[in-house]
Amino acid sequence: MLDISLAKIVRVIALAREYGSDGVSTRRYISELNEDEQSSLVALMWVGRGSYAPDDIEEARRLAVAEHTAPTETYLGGEPQLADMLEDGLDAMDINVADAEDHLRERP
């Protein structure tokens, strides 16, 4: 289970697409997430790039916490395909990011 809201994941995807994964806005947003949210984001990216299966998300999260040595925004900012990998991770977990983005836009 991910310890980050879908809205925050979609926000990271949007920022990475608009400003790049290493953009100041993207890195700042990621740095402001709490540790659980950051480890979930890393685990989701790992699922998206195929390092872990969706069923192994908890193992990926534990490893993300255990291997955390650099700031998460630096680690994720170094991945030019971050937005695609996060989207692919959501897709692998049967979460349609387009539907999530539409739902968030409908909110008042």
Short mmCIF file of C-alpha atoms in Angstrom, two decimals:
data_model
loop_
_atom_site.label_atom_id
_atom_site.label_comp_id
_atom_site.label_asym_id
_atom_site.label_seq_id
_atom_site.Cartn_x
_atom_site.Cartn_y
_atom_site.Cartn_z
CA MET A 1 0.00 0.00 0.00
CA LEU A 2 1.26 3.44 -0.83
CA ASP A 3 1.46 6.04 1.92
CA ILE A 4 0.95 8.95 -0.44
CA SER A 5 -2.26 10.32 -1.87
CA LEU A 6 -3.03 9.93 -5.54
CA ALA A 7 -3.37 13.71 -5.74
CA LYS A 8 0.25 14.16 -4.62
CA ILE A 9 1.51 11.57 -7.11
CA VAL A 10 -0.39 13.28 -9.92
CA ARG A 11 1.10 16.61 -8.78
CA VAL A 12 4.64 15.21 -8.98
CA ILE A 13 3.89 13.82 -12.46
CA ALA A 14 2.53 17.20 -13.60
CA LEU A 15 5.50 19.11 -12.16
CA ALA A 16 8.00 16.68 -13.70
CA ARG A 17 6.32 17.04 -17.09
CA GLU A 18 6.18 20.84 -16.90
CA TYR A 19 9.51 21.66 -15.25
CA GLY A 20 11.49 18.43 -15.60
CA SER A 21 12.27 15.92 -12.90
CA ASP A 22 15.24 18.05 -11.84
CA GLY A 23 13.32 21.32 -11.96
CA VAL A 24 13.25 23.52 -8.87
CA SER A 25 9.46 23.25 -8.48
CA THR A 26 9.51 19.47 -8.78
CA ARG A 27 12.40 19.05 -6.35
CA ARG A 28 10.89 21.48 -3.85
CA TYR A 29 7.54 19.69 -3.89
CA ILE A 30 9.17 16.28 -3.36
CA SER A 31 11.34 17.66 -0.54
CA GLU A 32 8.24 18.87 1.29
CA LEU A 33 6.68 15.38 1.33
CA ASN A 34 7.08 13.39 4.53
CA GLU A 35 9.35 10.34 4.70
CA ASP A 36 6.52 7.83 4.14
CA GLU A 37 5.30 9.75 1.10
CA GLN A 38 8.81 9.98 -0.31
CA SER A 39 9.50 6.27 0.14
CA SER A 40 6.17 5.46 -1.51
CA LEU A 41 7.07 7.68 -4.45
CA VAL A 42 10.43 5.95 -4.86
CA ALA A 43 8.79 2.51 -4.63
CA LEU A 44 6.19 3.50 -7.23
CA MET A 45 8.93 4.72 -9.56
CA TRP A 46 10.71 1.37 -9.12
CA VAL A 47 7.49 -0.46 -10.03
CA GLY A 48 7.13 1.80 -13.06
CA ARG A 49 10.61 1.03 -14.34
CA GLY A 50 10.09 -2.70 -13.82
CA SER A 51 12.44 -3.25 -10.87
CA TYR A 52 9.52 -4.50 -8.76
CA ALA A 53 6.18 -6.07 -9.50
CA PRO A 54 3.10 -4.24 -8.22
CA ASP A 55 2.57 -7.04 -5.66
CA ASP A 56 6.02 -6.27 -4.21
CA ILE A 57 5.34 -2.59 -3.49
CA GLU A 58 5.74 -3.08 0.28
CA GLU A 59 9.14 -4.68 -0.20
CA ALA A 60 10.11 -1.80 -2.48
CA ARG A 61 8.98 0.73 0.13
CA ARG A 62 11.01 -0.99 2.85
CA LEU A 63 14.07 -0.99 0.61
CA ALA A 64 13.54 2.69 -0.23
CA VAL A 65 13.62 3.49 3.49
CA ALA A 66 16.59 1.21 4.19
CA GLU A 67 18.70 2.52 1.31
CA HIS A 68 17.83 6.19 1.75
CA THR A 69 21.17 8.01 1.69
CA ALA A 70 20.66 11.03 -0.58
CA PRO A 71 17.74 13.46 -0.48
CA THR A 72 14.79 11.90 -2.29
CA GLU A 73 14.35 14.97 -4.49
CA THR A 74 17.96 14.54 -5.67
CA TYR A 75 17.51 10.83 -6.36
CA LEU A 76 14.21 11.23 -8.21
CA GLY A 77 15.39 14.45 -9.86
CA GLY A 78 18.18 12.47 -11.49
CA GLU A 79 15.66 10.31 -13.34
CA PRO A 80 14.71 12.12 -16.57
CA GLN A 81 11.81 9.71 -17.17
CA LEU A 82 10.33 10.22 -13.68
CA ALA A 83 6.87 11.26 -14.86
CA ASP A 84 6.59 8.30 -17.24
CA MET A 85 7.84 5.85 -14.62
CA LEU A 86 5.38 7.10 -12.01
CA GLU A 87 2.59 6.86 -14.55
CA ASP A 88 3.71 3.35 -15.52
CA GLY A 89 3.81 2.41 -11.84
CA LEU A 90 0.25 3.59 -11.34
CA ASP A 91 -0.76 1.77 -14.49
CA ALA A 92 0.86 -1.44 -13.22
CA MET A 93 -1.18 -1.07 -10.04
CA ASP A 94 -4.36 -0.66 -12.13
CA ILE A 95 -4.73 3.04 -11.34
CA ASN A 96 -5.49 5.11 -14.41
CA VAL A 97 -3.64 8.41 -14.05
CA ALA A 98 -5.80 10.12 -16.68
CA ASP A 99 -8.93 9.32 -14.68
CA ALA A 100 -7.22 10.54 -11.52
CA GLU A 101 -6.21 13.81 -13.20
CA ASP A 102 -9.76 14.32 -14.50
CA HIS A 103 -11.20 13.62 -11.05
CA LEU A 104 -8.85 16.15 -9.45
CA ARG A 105 -9.81 18.82 -12.00
CA GLU A 106 -13.49 18.29 -11.19
CA ARG A 107 -12.98 19.21 -7.53
CA PRO A 108 -14.33 22.65 -6.58
#
